[in-house]
Each structure stands twice: as structure tokens, then as C-alpha cells.
Amino acid sequence: MTPDDFRKNRLPRKWFERDDVVKVAKELVGAYLCTDHPKEGLTVGRIVETEAYRGWGDKACHANEGKKTARNEIMFREGGHAYVYLCYGIHELFNVVTHRKDHPNAVLIRAIEPVFGVTTMVKRRYSPRAKESRLGAGPGLVTQCLGIDRKLNGVDMVDSPDLWIAKPNRPIPKNKIKAVPRVGVDYAGEDALLPWRVYLEDSPAVSRK
DNA sequence: CATTTGATGTTCT
DNA sequence: GAACATCAAATGC
């Protein structure tokens, strides 16, 4: 896979606009999250862990019951937009908006394996002690590695030169994808039990619980 | 090893 | 003012 391959294989609007956010979350495993910075250049991570969030029937979702706020407004746009927000006052978390306009579903990208631009990723990480395979082993680390912050909130990844997702090189076998409850959403009551965290079995980059 | 704690700033009530 | 889709260093065995 060359830099040109990642640019050529960008996922289109239709791919993101499908209505089943859990299915999209599973199919994002194996896809390539790509950023291109004017100075630092191309960095690419292979997505190995995601979480689905749904606008209705999911108390863990920022847009639960379709409630629009200043923060979550991006979730109401067409699938394919980037929703980036600040978590715990410290970490920027990156989500892929899915479904059509006014259906606020999104997929949190929780972990990537470094694929391209690894020296840049190491430089961007605040902690230089981390093992290379685990540079992106958590949602706050994914954004550090790839240079994603709230300046990219609202970017349309279908045609942005700065941020996009490329389709998997080859499909991941279904039996390699595990589905378990999401992390850090205990406040959501019974919805915290939904198995909407999905990850690639055996990946060294899966986040710790 | 496992578990706890401190850092940090927005958002929403 | 409380809560929060986290991380790494410090502490306890």
C-alpha cells in the first residue's frame, strides 16, 4: 500500500449513509484512517477497535433522543462528517458520523495500528515511552498519533484533503471481530450493556479496559 | 503485577 | 457545580 493507494481508496458518501451504525462500526475495522498535514505529511492507521452510538434508544449517545446541542450539532449532518470533541478536559476524541442528515449516529474510533508515518506519530505522542504497536491503543491516543483535534470538527471526509478513510485492503473475516459492551458509559443504565464495542481479535493495539 | 489518583476544560443542568 | 465516550504516573501488594 503506497500513499497513492490510500488516497485512491477513499470511502464515499453512500458507504457512511447506511442506517445500521453497528454494522458500519464493524466494517470500519480494517479500514484506514488517514490524515495529511501541510508540514508533517501523511499519517495512516489501520482501525482495529470502534464503538457505535445511536441517536435514539441509546442513553450513552451525546445526541440521545435526537437532542441537538452546540457540541453535537455535527452528528446531525450527513454520514461521512468528522465529529471531534474534548473528553475529560484533556483528550480529543474522533467519531465518524453515519446515517443520513438528522439521524445522529456516530462511530467512535478507539484504536489504530500504525501503518504509515510512524516517526511522525511518535513525535506527536506526549509519551515517548510507548511501544510502537500500541501508539494508537485508545481513543485519545488515536487523535494524538494522527494529529486530529477540534479544528477538524465538522470536516466532510468524503472530499477533504486533510482527513479521510480508505477501504480495507481485504475484508476482515467475521469470526475475527468481537463485540462487547462499550467502555466508560456506566451512566447509560441498561444501554451500557449493549455489545457495541467491536474490535479485531489478536490485534496488539486494542485499548485496555 | 493490580488498583488508585491527579490532570484538565467544556458542556449542560 | 457536577459530570464527563481518558491516560499515565504513583501507589499498593
CSV table of C-alpha atoms (C1' of nucleotides) in Angstrom, one decimal:
chain,number,residue,atom,x,y,z
A,1,MET,CA,0.0,0.0,0.0
A,2,THR,CA,1.5,3.3,-1.2
A,3,PRO,CA,0.3,6.8,-0.2
A,4,ASP,CA,-1.5,6.9,-3.6
A,5,ASP,CA,-3.4,3.8,-2.7
A,6,PHE,CA,-4.7,5.4,0.5
A,7,ARG,CA,-5.9,8.4,-1.4
A,8,LYS,CA,-7.5,6.4,-4.2
A,9,ASN,CA,-9.5,4.1,-1.9
A,10,ARG,CA,-11.4,6.8,-0.1
A,11,LEU,CA,-14.8,5.7,1.2
A,12,PRO,CA,-17.8,7.5,-0.5
A,13,ARG,CA,-20.9,9.2,1.0
A,14,LYS,CA,-23.1,6.1,0.3
A,15,TRP,CA,-20.9,4.0,2.5
A,16,PHE,CA,-21.3,6.2,5.5
A,17,GLU,CA,-25.0,6.9,5.0
A,18,ARG,CA,-26.2,3.4,5.7
A,19,ASP,CA,-28.6,3.2,8.6
A,20,ASP,CA,-27.2,0.4,10.7
A,21,VAL,CA,-24.5,2.1,12.8
A,22,VAL,CA,-23.4,-1.2,14.4
A,23,LYS,CA,-22.8,-2.7,11.0
A,24,VAL,CA,-20.8,0.3,9.9
A,25,ALA,CA,-18.8,0.2,13.2
A,26,LYS,CA,-17.9,-3.5,12.4
A,27,GLU,CA,-17.0,-2.7,8.8
A,28,LEU,CA,-14.7,0.2,9.9
A,29,VAL,CA,-12.5,-2.4,11.5
A,30,GLY,CA,-9.7,-3.0,8.9
A,31,ALA,CA,-10.3,0.4,7.2
A,32,TYR,CA,-7.5,3.0,7.1
A,33,LEU,CA,-7.8,6.4,8.9
A,34,CYS,CA,-5.7,8.9,7.0
A,35,THR,CA,-4.6,12.5,7.8
A,36,ASP,CA,-2.5,14.7,5.6
A,37,HIS,CA,-0.8,17.7,7.4
A,38,PRO,CA,0.7,20.5,5.5
A,39,LYS,CA,4.1,20.2,7.3
A,40,GLU,CA,4.1,16.7,8.8
A,41,GLY,CA,2.7,14.9,5.8
A,42,LEU,CA,0.6,11.7,5.5
A,43,THR,CA,-0.1,9.5,8.5
A,44,VAL,CA,-2.2,6.4,8.3
A,45,GLY,CA,-3.6,4.0,10.9
A,46,ARG,CA,-5.5,0.7,10.5
A,47,ILE,CA,-8.6,0.8,12.5
A,48,VAL,CA,-8.8,-2.1,14.9
A,49,GLU,CA,-11.4,-1.0,17.5
A,50,THR,CA,-14.6,1.1,17.3
A,51,GLU,CA,-17.8,1.8,19.2
A,52,ALA,CA,-21.3,2.5,17.8
A,53,TYR,CA,-23.5,5.3,19.2
A,54,ARG,CA,-27.1,5.7,18.2
A,55,GLY,CA,-29.3,8.9,18.3
A,56,TRP,CA,-32.4,7.1,19.5
A,57,GLY,CA,-32.6,4.2,22.1
A,58,ASP,CA,-29.1,4.8,23.4
A,59,LYS,CA,-28.6,6.8,26.5
A,60,ALA,CA,-24.8,6.7,26.1
A,61,CYS,CA,-25.1,8.8,22.9
A,62,HIS,CA,-24.4,12.6,23.0
A,63,ALA,CA,-27.5,13.1,20.8
A,64,ASN,CA,-29.7,10.7,22.8
A,65,GLU,CA,-33.4,11.1,21.9
A,66,GLY,CA,-32.3,13.3,19.0
A,67,LYS,CA,-31.4,16.3,21.2
A,68,LYS,CA,-29.3,18.8,19.4
A,69,THR,CA,-26.8,20.9,21.3
A,70,ALA,CA,-23.9,23.2,20.3
A,71,ARG,CA,-21.5,20.4,20.8
A,72,ASN,CA,-23.2,17.6,19.0
A,73,GLU,CA,-24.6,19.6,16.0
A,74,ILE,CA,-22.2,17.8,13.6
A,75,MET,CA,-23.8,14.5,14.4
A,76,PHE,CA,-27.0,15.7,12.6
A,77,ARG,CA,-25.2,16.1,9.3
A,78,GLU,CA,-24.9,13.5,6.5
A,79,GLY,CA,-22.8,10.4,7.2
A,80,GLY,CA,-19.1,10.9,6.4
A,81,HIS,CA,-18.5,14.0,8.6
A,82,ALA,CA,-16.0,14.1,11.4
A,83,TYR,CA,-17.2,14.7,14.9
A,84,VAL,CA,-14.3,15.7,17.2
A,85,TYR,CA,-14.9,16.7,20.9
A,86,LEU,CA,-12.9,17.2,24.1
A,87,CYS,CA,-13.2,14.5,26.7
A,88,TYR,CA,-12.3,14.9,30.4
A,89,GLY,CA,-10.8,18.3,29.6
A,90,ILE,CA,-7.7,16.6,28.1
A,91,HIS,CA,-8.3,14.3,25.2
A,92,GLU,CA,-9.8,14.9,21.7
A,93,LEU,CA,-12.0,12.0,20.6
A,94,PHE,CA,-12.7,11.3,17.0
A,95,ASN,CA,-16.0,10.0,15.6
A,96,VAL,CA,-17.3,9.2,12.2
A,97,VAL,CA,-20.9,10.4,11.6
A,98,THR,CA,-23.1,7.8,9.9
A,99,HIS,CA,-26.7,7.6,8.5
A,100,ARG,CA,-28.4,10.4,6.7
A,101,LYS,CA,-29.0,14.0,7.7
A,102,ASP,CA,-30.9,14.5,11.0
A,103,HIS,CA,-30.2,10.9,12.1
A,104,PRO,CA,-27.5,11.5,14.7
A,105,ASN,CA,-25.5,8.2,14.7
A,106,ALA,CA,-21.7,8.0,15.0
A,107,VAL,CA,-18.8,5.6,15.4
A,108,LEU,CA,-16.0,6.4,17.9
A,109,ILE,CA,-12.6,5.2,16.7
A,110,ARG,CA,-11.0,3.7,19.7
A,111,ALA,CA,-7.8,2.2,18.4
A,112,ILE,CA,-5.5,2.0,15.3
A,113,GLU,CA,-2.3,0.2,14.4
A,114,PRO,CA,0.3,2.5,12.9
A,115,VAL,CA,0.7,1.9,9.2
A,116,PHE,CA,2.3,4.9,7.6
A,117,GLY,CA,4.2,7.9,9.0
A,118,VAL,CA,5.2,6.2,12.2
A,119,THR,CA,8.1,8.6,13.1
A,120,THR,CA,5.6,11.4,12.9
A,121,MET,CA,3.2,9.6,15.2
A,122,VAL,CA,5.9,9.0,17.7
A,123,LYS,CA,6.7,12.7,17.7
A,124,ARG,CA,3.1,13.6,18.2
A,125,ARG,CA,2.7,11.3,21.2
A,126,TYR,CA,3.2,13.1,24.5
A,127,SER,CA,4.6,9.9,26.0
A,128,PRO,CA,7.7,8.7,24.0
A,129,ARG,CA,7.9,5.5,26.1
A,130,ALA,CA,5.0,3.8,24.4
A,131,LYS,CA,5.6,0.6,22.4
A,132,GLU,CA,5.3,1.3,18.7
A,133,SER,CA,2.5,-1.3,18.1
A,134,ARG,CA,0.4,0.5,20.8
A,135,LEU,CA,0.9,4.1,19.8
A,136,GLY,CA,-2.8,4.3,18.9
A,137,ALA,CA,-4.2,1.9,21.6
A,138,GLY,CA,-7.0,4.2,22.9
A,139,PRO,CA,-9.4,6.9,21.6
A,140,GLY,CA,-7.3,9.7,23.0
A,141,LEU,CA,-4.1,8.2,21.5
A,142,VAL,CA,-5.7,7.8,18.0
A,143,THR,CA,-6.1,11.5,17.8
A,144,GLN,CA,-2.6,12.2,19.1
A,145,CYS,CA,-1.0,9.9,16.6
A,146,LEU,CA,-2.9,11.2,13.6
A,147,GLY,CA,-2.8,14.9,14.6
A,148,ILE,CA,-6.6,15.2,14.9
A,149,ASP,CA,-8.1,17.9,17.1
A,150,ARG,CA,-11.2,20.0,17.3
A,151,LYS,CA,-10.1,22.2,14.3
A,152,LEU,CA,-11.2,19.2,12.2
A,153,ASN,CA,-14.6,19.0,13.8
A,154,GLY,CA,-17.2,19.1,11.0
A,155,VAL,CA,-14.8,18.2,8.2
A,156,ASP,CA,-16.5,16.3,5.4
A,157,MET,CA,-14.3,13.2,4.9
A,158,VAL,CA,-15.9,12.4,1.6
A,159,ASP,CA,-13.8,15.1,-0.1
A,160,SER,CA,-11.4,16.6,2.5
A,161,PRO,CA,-7.7,16.7,1.5
A,162,ASP,CA,-6.8,16.7,5.3
A,163,LEU,CA,-8.8,13.8,6.7
A,164,TRP,CA,-10.4,10.7,5.2
A,165,ILE,CA,-11.0,6.9,5.5
A,166,ALA,CA,-9.8,4.4,2.9
A,167,LYS,CA,-11.4,1.0,2.5
A,168,PRO,CA,-9.8,-2.2,3.9
A,169,ASN,CA,-7.2,-3.8,1.8
A,170,ARG,CA,-9.1,-7.1,2.2
A,171,PRO,CA,-12.2,-7.8,4.2
A,172,ILE,CA,-11.6,-9.0,7.8
A,173,PRO,CA,-13.1,-12.5,8.5
A,174,LYS,CA,-16.3,-12.1,10.6
A,175,ASN,CA,-15.1,-14.5,13.2
A,176,LYS,CA,-12.1,-12.2,14.0
A,177,ILE,CA,-14.5,-9.4,15.0
A,178,LYS,CA,-15.5,-9.5,18.7
A,179,ALA,CA,-18.5,-7.5,20.1
A,180,VAL,CA,-18.6,-6.5,23.8
A,181,PRO,CA,-20.1,-3.7,25.9
A,182,ARG,CA,-18.7,-0.2,25.5
A,183,VAL,CA,-16.1,1.5,27.7
A,184,GLY,CA,-16.8,4.3,30.2
A,185,VAL,CA,-20.6,4.5,29.7
A,186,ASP,CA,-21.9,3.1,33.0
A,187,TYR,CA,-24.1,6.2,33.4
A,188,ALA,CA,-26.2,4.9,30.5
A,189,GLY,CA,-28.0,2.3,32.6
A,190,GLU,CA,-29.1,-0.8,30.7
A,191,ASP,CA,-27.8,0.7,27.4
A,192,ALA,CA,-24.3,0.3,28.8
A,193,LEU,CA,-24.8,-3.4,28.3
A,194,LEU,CA,-25.3,-3.2,24.5
A,195,PRO,CA,-22.4,-5.0,22.8
A,196,TRP,CA,-21.5,-2.1,20.5
A,197,ARG,CA,-17.7,-2.0,21.1
A,198,VAL,CA,-16.1,-4.1,18.4
A,199,TYR,CA,-12.5,-5.0,17.9
A,200,LEU,CA,-10.2,-7.1,15.9
A,201,GLU,CA,-9.2,-10.2,17.9
A,202,ASP,CA,-5.5,-10.6,18.4
A,203,SER,CA,-4.6,-7.0,17.5
A,204,PRO,CA,-1.8,-5.7,19.7
A,205,ALA,CA,-3.3,-2.2,19.5
A,206,VAL,CA,-6.7,-2.9,21.2
A,207,SER,CA,-7.3,-0.5,24.1
A,208,ARG,CA,-7.2,-1.6,27.7
A,209,LYS,CA,-10.5,-1.6,29.6
B,1,DC,C1',1.5,-7.5,38.7
B,2,DA,C1',-3.4,-4.6,40.1
B,3,DT,C1',-5.6,-0.6,41.6
B,4,DT,C1',-6.0,4.3,42.5
B,5,DT,C1',-5.4,9.1,41.7
B,6,DG,C1',-4.4,13.6,39.5
B,7,DA,C1',-4.6,16.3,35.5
B,8,DT,C1',-7.6,19.2,32.8
B,9,DG,C1',-11.5,22.2,30.3
B,10,DT,C1',-16.2,22.1,28.2
B,11,DT,C1',-20.8,21.3,28.4
B,12,DC,C1',-25.1,21.1,30.3
B,13,DT,C1',-28.3,21.4,34.4
C,1,DG,C1',-21.3,22.9,40.1
C,2,DA,C1',-21.4,18.2,38.5
C,3,DA,C1',-20.3,15.1,35.1
C,4,DC,C1',-17.6,13.6,31.6
C,5,DA,C1',-17.2,8.0,25.2
C,6,DT,C1',-9.4,9.1,29.1
C,7,DC,C1',-4.3,8.5,30.1
C,8,DA,C1',-0.1,7.8,32.6
C,9,DA,C1',2.2,8.1,36.8
C,10,DA,C1',2.1,6.7,41.5
C,11,DT,C1',1.0,3.6,45.0
C,12,DG,C1',0.0,-1.0,47.0
C,13,DC,C1',0.7,-5.7,47.1
